[in-house]
Coordinates of C-alpha atoms and ligand atoms in Angstrom, one line a residue:
M1495 CA 17.2 -2.5 13.9
N1496 CA 13.6 -1.1 14.2
R1497 CA 11.4 -4.0 12.9
S1498 CA 8.3 -3.2 14.9
P1499 CA 5.3 -4.5 13.0
F1500 CA 2.2 -2.4 12.7
V1501 CA -0.6 -2.5 15.3
L1502 CA -4.3 -2.0 15.0
P1503 CA -5.1 1.2 16.5
Q1504 CA -7.6 1.0 19.4
V1505 CA -9.7 4.1 17.8
Y1506 CA -10.3 1.9 14.9
I1507 CA -11.2 -1.2 16.4
S1508 CA -13.8 0.7 18.5
T1509 CA -15.2 2.6 15.4
L1510 CA -15.6 -0.9 13.6
E1511 CA -17.1 -2.4 16.5
A1512 CA -19.6 0.2 16.9
V1513 CA -20.7 0.5 13.1
L1514 CA -20.8 -3.3 13.1
G1515 CA -22.5 -3.8 16.5
L1516 CA -19.7 -6.6 17.6
D1517 CA -17.4 -7.6 20.3
L1518 CA -13.8 -7.6 18.4
T1519 CA -11.3 -7.4 21.3
S1520 CA -12.8 -10.1 23.5
K1521 CA -10.7 -13.0 23.4
H1522 CA -13.6 -15.1 22.3
A1523 CA -14.5 -12.5 19.4
G1524 CA -15.5 -14.9 16.7
R1525 CA -16.0 -18.0 18.3
S1526 CA -19.2 -17.2 19.7
K1527 CA -22.7 -18.3 18.3
D1528 CA -23.4 -15.0 17.5
R1529 CA -25.8 -14.9 14.5
N1530 CA -24.5 -11.4 13.2
W1531 CA -20.7 -12.4 13.7
K1532 CA -21.5 -15.9 11.7
E1533 CA -23.4 -14.2 8.7
L1534 CA -20.5 -11.6 8.6
V1535 CA -17.8 -14.5 8.6
A1536 CA -19.6 -16.2 5.6
G1537 CA -19.9 -13.1 3.9
V1538 CA -16.2 -13.0 4.2
A1539 CA -15.9 -16.5 2.8
E1540 CA -18.0 -15.4 -0.3
L1541 CA -16.0 -12.5 -1.0
S1542 CA -12.9 -14.2 -0.7
K1543 CA -13.6 -16.6 -3.4
G1544 CA -15.0 -13.6 -5.7
L1545 CA -11.8 -11.6 -4.9
T1546 CA -9.3 -14.4 -5.5
I1547 CA -11.0 -16.5 -8.2
D1548 CA -13.6 -15.0 -9.9
R1549 CA -12.2 -12.0 -11.3
V1550 CA -15.0 -11.2 -14.0
Q1551 CA -17.4 -10.7 -10.7
T1552 CA -15.3 -8.3 -9.5
Q1553 CA -15.8 -5.6 -12.2
S1554 CA -17.3 -2.6 -11.2
G1555 CA -17.7 -3.7 -7.3
V1556 CA -20.6 -5.8 -8.0
Y1557 CA -19.4 -8.0 -5.5
L1558 CA -20.4 -5.2 -2.6
S1559 CA -24.0 -5.0 -3.7
T1560 CA -25.6 -6.7 -0.5
P1561 CA -25.5 -4.9 2.9
I1562 CA -23.7 -8.3 4.2
A1563 CA -21.0 -8.3 1.6
R1564 CA -20.2 -4.6 2.0
R1565 CA -20.1 -5.3 5.8
A1566 CA -17.9 -8.0 5.6
Y1567 CA -15.5 -6.1 3.3
M1568 CA -15.3 -3.4 6.6
L1569 CA -14.8 -6.4 8.6
Y1570 CA -12.0 -8.3 7.1
Y1571 CA -10.5 -6.6 3.9
M1572 CA -10.9 -2.8 5.3
T1573 CA -8.8 -4.2 8.1
T1574 CA -6.0 -6.1 6.1
N1575 CA -5.8 -3.2 3.5
L1576 CA -5.5 -0.5 6.3
F1577 CA -1.8 -0.3 6.6
K1578 CA -0.9 -0.9 3.3
L1579 CA -0.7 2.8 2.6
W1580 CA 1.4 3.5 5.7
P1581 CA 4.8 2.7 4.2
A1582 CA 4.3 5.2 1.2
F1583 CA 2.9 7.9 3.5
R1584 CA 6.2 7.3 5.8
E1585 CA 8.4 7.5 2.8
L1586 CA 6.8 10.6 1.6
S1587 CA 6.8 12.2 5.1
L1588 CA 10.7 11.7 4.8
A1589 CA 11.1 13.6 1.6
G1590 CA 9.2 16.4 3.5
F1591 CA 6.0 15.9 1.4
F1592 CA 3.5 17.1 4.5
E1593 CA 5.5 20.3 5.1
Q1594 CA 2.3 22.3 3.9
G1595 CA 3.0 25.7 5.6
N1596 CA -0.5 27.1 6.6
R1597 CA -2.2 25.4 3.4
P1598 CA -4.6 22.7 3.9
L1599 CA -4.0 19.4 2.6
T1600 CA -6.5 18.1 0.4
H1601 CA -7.0 14.4 -0.1
L1602 CA -9.2 12.9 -2.7
D1603 CA -9.9 8.7 -2.6
L1604 CA -10.9 7.0 -6.0
G1605 CA -13.0 3.8 -5.5
G1606 CA -12.6 4.3 -2.2
G1607 CA -15.3 1.7 -0.7
P1608 CA -16.1 2.0 2.6
G1609 CA -13.4 4.6 3.0
T1610 CA -10.3 2.3 3.9
A1611 CA -7.7 4.9 2.3
V1612 CA -9.2 7.6 4.3
W1613 CA -9.2 6.2 7.4
S1614 CA -5.8 5.0 7.0
F1615 CA -4.6 8.7 6.4
V1616 CA -6.7 9.8 9.2
L1617 CA -5.3 7.4 11.6
W1618 CA -1.5 7.8 10.2
L1619 CA -1.8 11.6 10.7
E1620 CA -3.2 11.2 14.2
L1621 CA -0.6 8.4 15.0
E1622 CA 2.5 9.3 13.1
G1623 CA 1.8 12.4 11.5
P1624 CA 4.5 15.0 11.2
K1625 CA 3.0 17.7 13.2
Q1626 CA 6.0 19.3 14.0
E1627 CA 6.0 20.2 10.4
G1628 CA 2.7 21.9 10.9
L1629 CA 0.6 19.8 9.4
Q1630 CA -2.4 19.0 11.6
Q1631 CA -5.8 16.9 11.5
E1632 CA -7.8 20.3 11.2
S1633 CA -5.4 21.4 8.2
F1634 CA -6.7 18.4 6.4
N1635 CA -9.7 17.6 4.3
F1636 CA -10.7 14.9 1.9
I1637 CA -13.2 13.7 -0.7
L1638 CA -14.1 9.8 -0.7
T1639 CA -15.5 8.8 -4.3
D1640 CA -16.6 5.7 -5.5
L1641 CA -19.0 4.3 -8.1
L1642 CA -21.6 2.8 -5.5
R1643 CA -23.6 4.9 -3.2
S1644 CA -24.1 2.3 -1.2
N1645 CA -20.1 2.0 -0.2
L1646 CA -20.3 6.0 0.6
E1647 CA -23.4 5.4 2.9
D1648 CA -21.3 2.9 4.7
A1649 CA -18.6 5.0 4.6
R1650 CA -20.4 7.9 6.1
Q1651 CA -21.5 5.8 9.0
F1652 CA -18.3 4.9 9.6
Q1653 CA -16.8 8.5 9.3
I1654 CA -19.5 9.5 11.9
E1655 CA -18.7 6.8 14.5
L1656 CA -14.7 8.0 13.8
A1657 CA -15.6 11.5 14.4
K1658 CA -16.5 10.7 17.7
R1659 CA -12.9 9.5 18.9
I1660 CA -11.1 11.9 16.2
P1661 CA -13.3 14.9 15.3
E1662 CA -11.1 16.2 12.7
A1663 CA -12.1 13.4 10.5
K1664 CA -14.4 15.2 8.3
G1665 CA -15.1 15.4 4.5
L1666 CA -17.2 14.9 1.8
F1667 CA -18.3 11.9 0.2
E1668 CA -19.7 12.0 -3.8
S1669 CA -20.4 9.4 -6.0
L1670 CA -17.7 9.5 -9.2
D1671 CA -17.6 6.4 -12.1
L1672 CA -13.7 6.4 -13.0
S1673 CA -14.8 4.6 -16.2
D1674 CA -16.5 7.5 -17.2
L1675 CA -13.6 10.3 -18.0
T1676 CA -15.8 13.0 -19.1
A1677 CA -17.1 12.6 -15.4
L1678 CA -14.0 12.6 -14.0
K1679 CA -12.6 15.6 -15.9
A1680 CA -15.7 17.6 -14.9
F1681 CA -15.2 16.4 -11.3
G1682 CA -11.7 18.2 -11.3
A1683 CA -13.3 21.4 -12.8
R1684 CA -15.6 21.4 -9.9
H1685 CA -12.9 20.6 -7.3
G1686 CA -9.7 21.9 -8.3
K1687 CA -6.5 20.2 -7.4
F1688 CA -5.5 18.0 -5.0
K1689 CA -2.0 17.2 -2.8
L1690 CA -2.9 13.2 -2.2
L1691 CA -4.8 11.0 -4.3
T1692 CA -5.1 7.7 -3.6
M1693 CA -6.7 5.0 -5.7
M1694 CA -6.5 1.6 -3.8
N1695 CA -7.4 -1.8 -5.0
A1696 CA -9.5 -0.3 -7.6
L1697 CA -7.1 -0.2 -10.8
N1698 CA -8.1 -3.7 -11.6
E1699 CA -11.5 -3.1 -12.0
L1700 CA -11.0 -0.7 -14.8
D1701 CA -10.3 -1.2 -18.5
E1702 CA -6.8 -1.1 -19.1
A1703 CA -7.3 0.4 -22.7
K1704 CA -8.1 3.5 -20.7
D1705 CA -5.1 3.9 -18.8
E1706 CA -3.2 6.5 -21.0
E1707 CA -6.2 8.8 -20.9
L1708 CA -6.8 8.2 -17.2
I1709 CA -3.3 8.9 -16.0
R1710 CA -3.7 12.3 -17.8
I1711 CA -6.7 13.2 -16.2
L1712 CA -5.3 12.1 -12.7
F1713 CA -2.4 14.3 -13.2
E1714 CA -4.6 17.3 -14.1
L1715 CA -6.4 16.7 -10.7
L1716 CA -2.7 16.4 -8.9
E1717 CA -1.1 19.6 -7.7
D1718 CA 2.3 20.0 -8.8
E1719 CA 3.9 18.9 -5.9
G1720 CA 1.3 16.2 -5.1
A1721 CA 1.6 12.6 -5.0
L1722 CA -0.8 9.7 -6.8
I1723 CA -0.3 6.7 -4.8
I1724 CA -1.8 3.3 -6.3
I1725 CA -2.3 0.2 -4.2
E1726 CA -3.0 -3.0 -5.7
P1727 CA -3.3 -6.9 -4.6
S1728 CA 0.2 -8.5 -4.8
S1729 CA -1.4 -11.7 -7.1
R1730 CA 0.7 -12.0 -10.2
E1731 CA -1.7 -10.7 -13.1
I1732 CA -3.3 -7.8 -11.1
S1733 CA 0.5 -6.8 -9.8
R1734 CA 1.6 -6.7 -13.2
R1735 CA -1.3 -4.7 -14.5
A1736 CA -0.5 -2.1 -11.7
L1737 CA 3.1 -2.5 -13.0
R1738 CA 2.0 -1.9 -17.0
F1739 CA 0.2 1.2 -15.2
R1740 CA 3.2 2.6 -13.5
D1741 CA 5.2 2.3 -17.1
R1742 CA 2.7 4.3 -18.8
V1743 CA 2.8 7.0 -15.9
I1744 CA 6.6 7.3 -17.1
A1745 CA 5.5 7.4 -20.8
A1746 CA 3.2 10.0 -19.8
G1747 CA 5.9 12.4 -18.0
G1748 CA 5.5 11.2 -14.4
S1749 CA 8.2 10.3 -12.1
I1750 CA 7.8 7.2 -9.7
F1751 CA 8.8 8.3 -6.2
A1752 CA 8.7 4.9 -4.5
P1753 CA 9.2 1.8 -3.9
C1754 CA 11.4 1.9 -7.3
T1755 CA 14.5 3.5 -6.9
H1756 CA 14.5 4.7 -10.4
N1757 CA 12.4 5.9 -13.4
N1758 CA 13.0 2.9 -16.1
N1759 CA 10.6 0.7 -17.1
C1760 CA 9.8 -1.9 -14.7
P1761 CA 12.1 -4.6 -15.1
A1762 CA 9.5 -7.6 -13.7
L1763 CA 7.4 -7.2 -16.7
T1764 CA 10.4 -8.7 -18.9
K1765 CA 9.5 -11.9 -18.0
E1766 CA 6.4 -13.2 -17.9
G1767 CA 6.6 -15.4 -14.8
D1768 CA 7.9 -12.3 -12.8
W1769 CA 6.0 -9.6 -10.6
C1770 CA 6.7 -7.3 -7.5
H1771 CA 5.1 -6.9 -4.1
T1772 CA 5.6 -5.9 -0.6
E1773 CA 5.2 -7.6 2.2
I1774 CA 4.1 -5.9 5.6
Q1775 CA 4.5 -6.9 8.8
W1776 CA 1.5 -6.6 11.3
E1777 CA 0.4 -8.0 14.8
R1778 CA -2.8 -10.1 13.2
P1779 CA -5.7 -8.8 15.5
L1780 CA -7.6 -11.2 17.2
F1781 CA -10.8 -11.2 15.2
I1782 CA -9.0 -11.5 11.9
N1783 CA -7.0 -14.4 13.4
A1784 CA -10.7 -15.9 14.4
I1785 CA -11.8 -15.6 10.6
D1786 CA -8.7 -17.1 9.2
D1787 CA -9.1 -20.1 11.2
E1788 CA -12.8 -20.4 10.5
I1789 CA -12.9 -20.0 6.7
G1790 CA -9.0 -20.6 5.5
T1791 CA -8.1 -17.2 4.8
L1792 CA -4.7 -16.3 6.1
R1793 CA -3.3 -12.7 6.6
L1794 CA 0.1 -13.3 8.6
S1795 CA 1.5 -10.3 6.8
L1796 CA 0.1 -7.8 4.1
K1797 CA 0.8 -8.0 0.7
D1798 CA 0.4 -5.5 -1.7
T1799 CA 2.2 -4.0 -5.1
Y1800 CA 2.2 -0.2 -5.0
S1801 CA 3.5 3.4 -6.7
T1802 CA 4.0 6.6 -5.3
I1803 CA 3.8 8.5 -8.3
R1804 CA 4.7 12.1 -8.6
K1805 CA 4.6 14.9 -11.3
R1806 CA 7.6 16.5 -10.6
A1807 CA 11.2 14.1 -10.7
G1808 CA 12.3 13.0 -7.6
N1809 CA 12.9 9.8 -5.7
I1810 CA 13.0 8.5 -2.3
R1811 CA 16.6 7.5 -2.9
D1812 CA 17.0 11.5 -2.5
S1813 CA 15.9 11.4 0.9
F1814 CA 19.1 9.9 1.9
P1815 CA 22.3 12.0 2.7
S1816 CA 25.0 9.8 1.3
E1817 CA 25.0 9.0 -2.5
A1818 CA 25.8 5.3 -2.8
E1819 CA 26.9 3.5 -5.8
V1820 CA 23.5 1.8 -5.9
S1821 CA 20.3 2.3 -4.1
A1822 CA 18.4 -0.7 -4.9
R1823 CA 15.0 -2.2 -3.4
I1824 CA 14.9 -5.5 -2.5
V1825 CA 12.4 -7.4 -4.8
S1826 CA 12.6 -10.9 -3.5
E1827 CA 12.7 -12.6 0.1
L1828 CA 16.2 -13.5 1.1
F1829 CA 17.2 -17.1 0.5
D1830 CA 19.2 -18.4 3.2
E1831 CA 20.7 -21.3 1.9
K1832 CA 23.4 -23.7 3.0
G1833 CA 26.8 -21.1 2.4
R1834 CA 25.1 -18.5 0.7
Y1835 CA 22.5 -15.8 0.6
R1836 CA 20.9 -14.7 -2.2
A1837 CA 18.1 -12.0 -3.0
F1838 CA 17.1 -10.3 -6.0
F1839 CA 17.5 -6.6 -6.0
C1840 CA 16.0 -3.7 -8.2
S1841 CA 17.9 -0.4 -9.1
D1842 CA 18.7 1.6 -12.2
R1843 CA 21.0 -1.3 -13.4
G1844 CA 17.6 -3.5 -13.6
R1845 CA 16.7 -6.5 -11.7
E1846 CA 19.4 -8.6 -10.7
E1847 CA 20.2 -11.5 -8.2
F1848 CA 23.1 -10.8 -5.5
I1849 CA 24.8 -13.6 -3.9
L1850 CA 26.9 -13.4 -0.6
N1851 CA 28.8 -16.5 0.4
K1852 CA 28.5 -17.1 4.2
R1853 CA 32.4 -17.4 4.4
E1854 CA 32.6 -13.8 2.9
E1855 CA 30.4 -12.1 5.2
S1856 CA 32.3 -9.1 6.9
P1857 CA 31.1 -6.0 8.8
S1858 CA 30.6 -4.3 5.9
N1859 CA 28.2 -6.5 4.0
R1860 CA 26.6 -8.2 6.9
Q1861 CA 23.5 -6.6 6.8
F1862 CA 22.6 -8.7 3.4
G1863 CA 21.9 -11.5 5.7
E1864 CA 19.4 -9.2 7.8
T1865 CA 17.5 -8.1 4.5
R1866 CA 13.7 -8.7 4.0
R1867 CA 11.8 -8.1 0.9
Y1868 CA 11.3 -4.3 0.3
D1869 CA 13.8 -3.2 2.4
L1870 CA 15.8 -0.5 0.6
V1871 CA 19.7 -0.7 0.5
Q1872 CA 22.8 1.2 -0.6
I1873 CA 25.5 -1.1 -1.8
E1874 CA 29.1 -0.5 -3.0
S1875 CA 31.8 -2.5 -4.4
F1876 CA 30.1 -5.5 -5.8
E1877 CA 31.3 -7.7 -9.0
P1878 CA 28.7 -8.3 -11.7
R1879 CA 29.0 -11.9 -13.1
P1880 CA 27.0 -12.9 -16.4
H1881 CA 23.9 -14.0 -14.3
D1882 CA 24.3 -12.9 -10.9
V1883 CA 26.1 -10.1 -8.7
K1884 CA 28.6 -11.6 -6.2
L1885 CA 29.3 -9.8 -3.0
A1886 CA 32.5 -9.8 -1.4
P1887 CA 34.0 -8.9 1.9
G1888 CA 35.3 -5.5 0.7
S1889 CA 31.4 -5.0 -0.3
T1890 CA 28.9 -2.5 1.5
V1891 CA 25.4 -3.4 2.1
N1892 CA 23.5 -0.7 4.3
I1893 CA 19.9 -1.3 4.8
V1894 CA 18.5 2.3 4.9
L1895 CA 15.0 1.9 5.4
T1896 CA 12.9 -1.0 6.1
S1897 CA 9.9 -2.5 4.2
S1898 CA 7.7 -0.9 6.6
G1899 CA 9.1 2.6 5.9
A1900 CA 10.9 2.9 9.0
R1901 CA 14.4 4.7 8.6
I1902 CA 17.1 2.8 10.1
V1903 CA 19.2 5.0 12.5
D1904 CA 21.2 1.9 14.4
K1905 CA 23.5 0.9 12.2
Ligands
SAM1137 C1 -12.1 -3.8 -4.1 S1 -12.9 -2.5 -3.6 C2 -11.7 -1.4 -2.9 C3 -12.3 -0.4 -1.8 C4 -11.1 0.3 -1.0 N1 -10.5 1.3 -1.9 C5 -10.3 -0.6 -0.4 O1 -9.1 -0.4 -1.0 O2 -10.4 -1.0 0.8 C6 -13.3 -1.8 -5.0 C7 -13.9 -0.4 -5.1 O3 -13.7 0.2 -6.7 C8 -15.2 0.6 -6.7 N2 -15.1 0.6 -8.4 C9 -15.3 -0.3 -9.2 N3 -15.5 0.4 -10.3 C10 -15.6 1.6 -10.5 C11 -15.7 2.6 -11.0 N4 -15.9 2.4 -12.4 N5 -15.5 4.0 -10.6 C12 -15.7 4.1 -9.4 N6 -15.4 3.0 -8.2 C13 -15.4 2.0 -8.9 C14 -16.2 -0.7 -6.3 O4 -17.3 0.3 -5.9 C15 -15.3 -0.6 -4.8 O5 -16.0 0.2 -3.7

């Protein structure tokens, strides 16, 4: 089974090195006495306190108001957020989303900060983009927006360096306040509609009371065949806030393409203590490792709550030829206990705990024991019980897509 972790592209590392004036690849990166490095690591420590503990301070991006904070954000948070969109891109790609014909693909990023989502897409296109489907870098353009002009300036610096390595990485930078819905509407009137909209780690800084109106305007900004990807941190409160946004999208007539395999309200919102997030495997780069060691952060894997939203009906489950009885997303880790495996599955049946006794493992259900959080599975022949669902030797469990969005072909 292809479980290769994501590896940070060298082109990203060398661009970041050029922008920040740091050596990030040498073995001793981070352990040097370099003042620039020490200042940035202290900046990451400050940011990490603000982003995880003091949520009030995070409103409207005030934590990014100093140059050091913004450079520290680029170094640590842009890097650790970069891959969070890739599973969503891969899933859309499976559904032929990037088959554009001759039309350019337009990408609008909202609350973009230093441009994480845009660079993520540029790099994905460069390294994994479906070139055979006719989508080339040159037929793509972006508009990167943020409340703060200083963020846009930093993003522009990054773009200048990136374009030396990927010349097609070109676009516009525009300041846009997402809390000013009249301004957002006017932006749409000026620029028209977009195929791809991203809003990454920004929703939680916006007033939830305005969600309905925001969704209506975001839909106006989206082409009929377009997709809006929302990425949010994985902590319980912020994740639940993102899940409520997801449910409001459905109430507004939108469709959840992924990660959910259904368009019902989110079952994780039923109980206060539940939430839902993915976990992406990556090869933690040396310099992130060094920062983690110095200040006590830890990014062994990358976690987030995401929704890929479309105007028209359609779901990731339609990308698989065989119609299974149930297509489910695994929404917990796999609990490997003495004598049995347990995991929570989310499907149009709701959020349910599935159990397999190890003595009942068989060739058809064996993959249950190999599952990871956010794999997509197809299941047949199971036994619903009052508090869980039992898998038997005759049950079938097939992992069809891994949490990284990699399609499984080697059964
Ligand atoms: C945590 S950063 C995320 C940056 C980038 N999208 C990422 O994921 O790395 C949140 C961004 O949202 C922006 N932001 C906050 N409130 C905003 C608003 N009302 N309108 C537009 N952007 C806003 C901040 O300036 C900041 O750049």
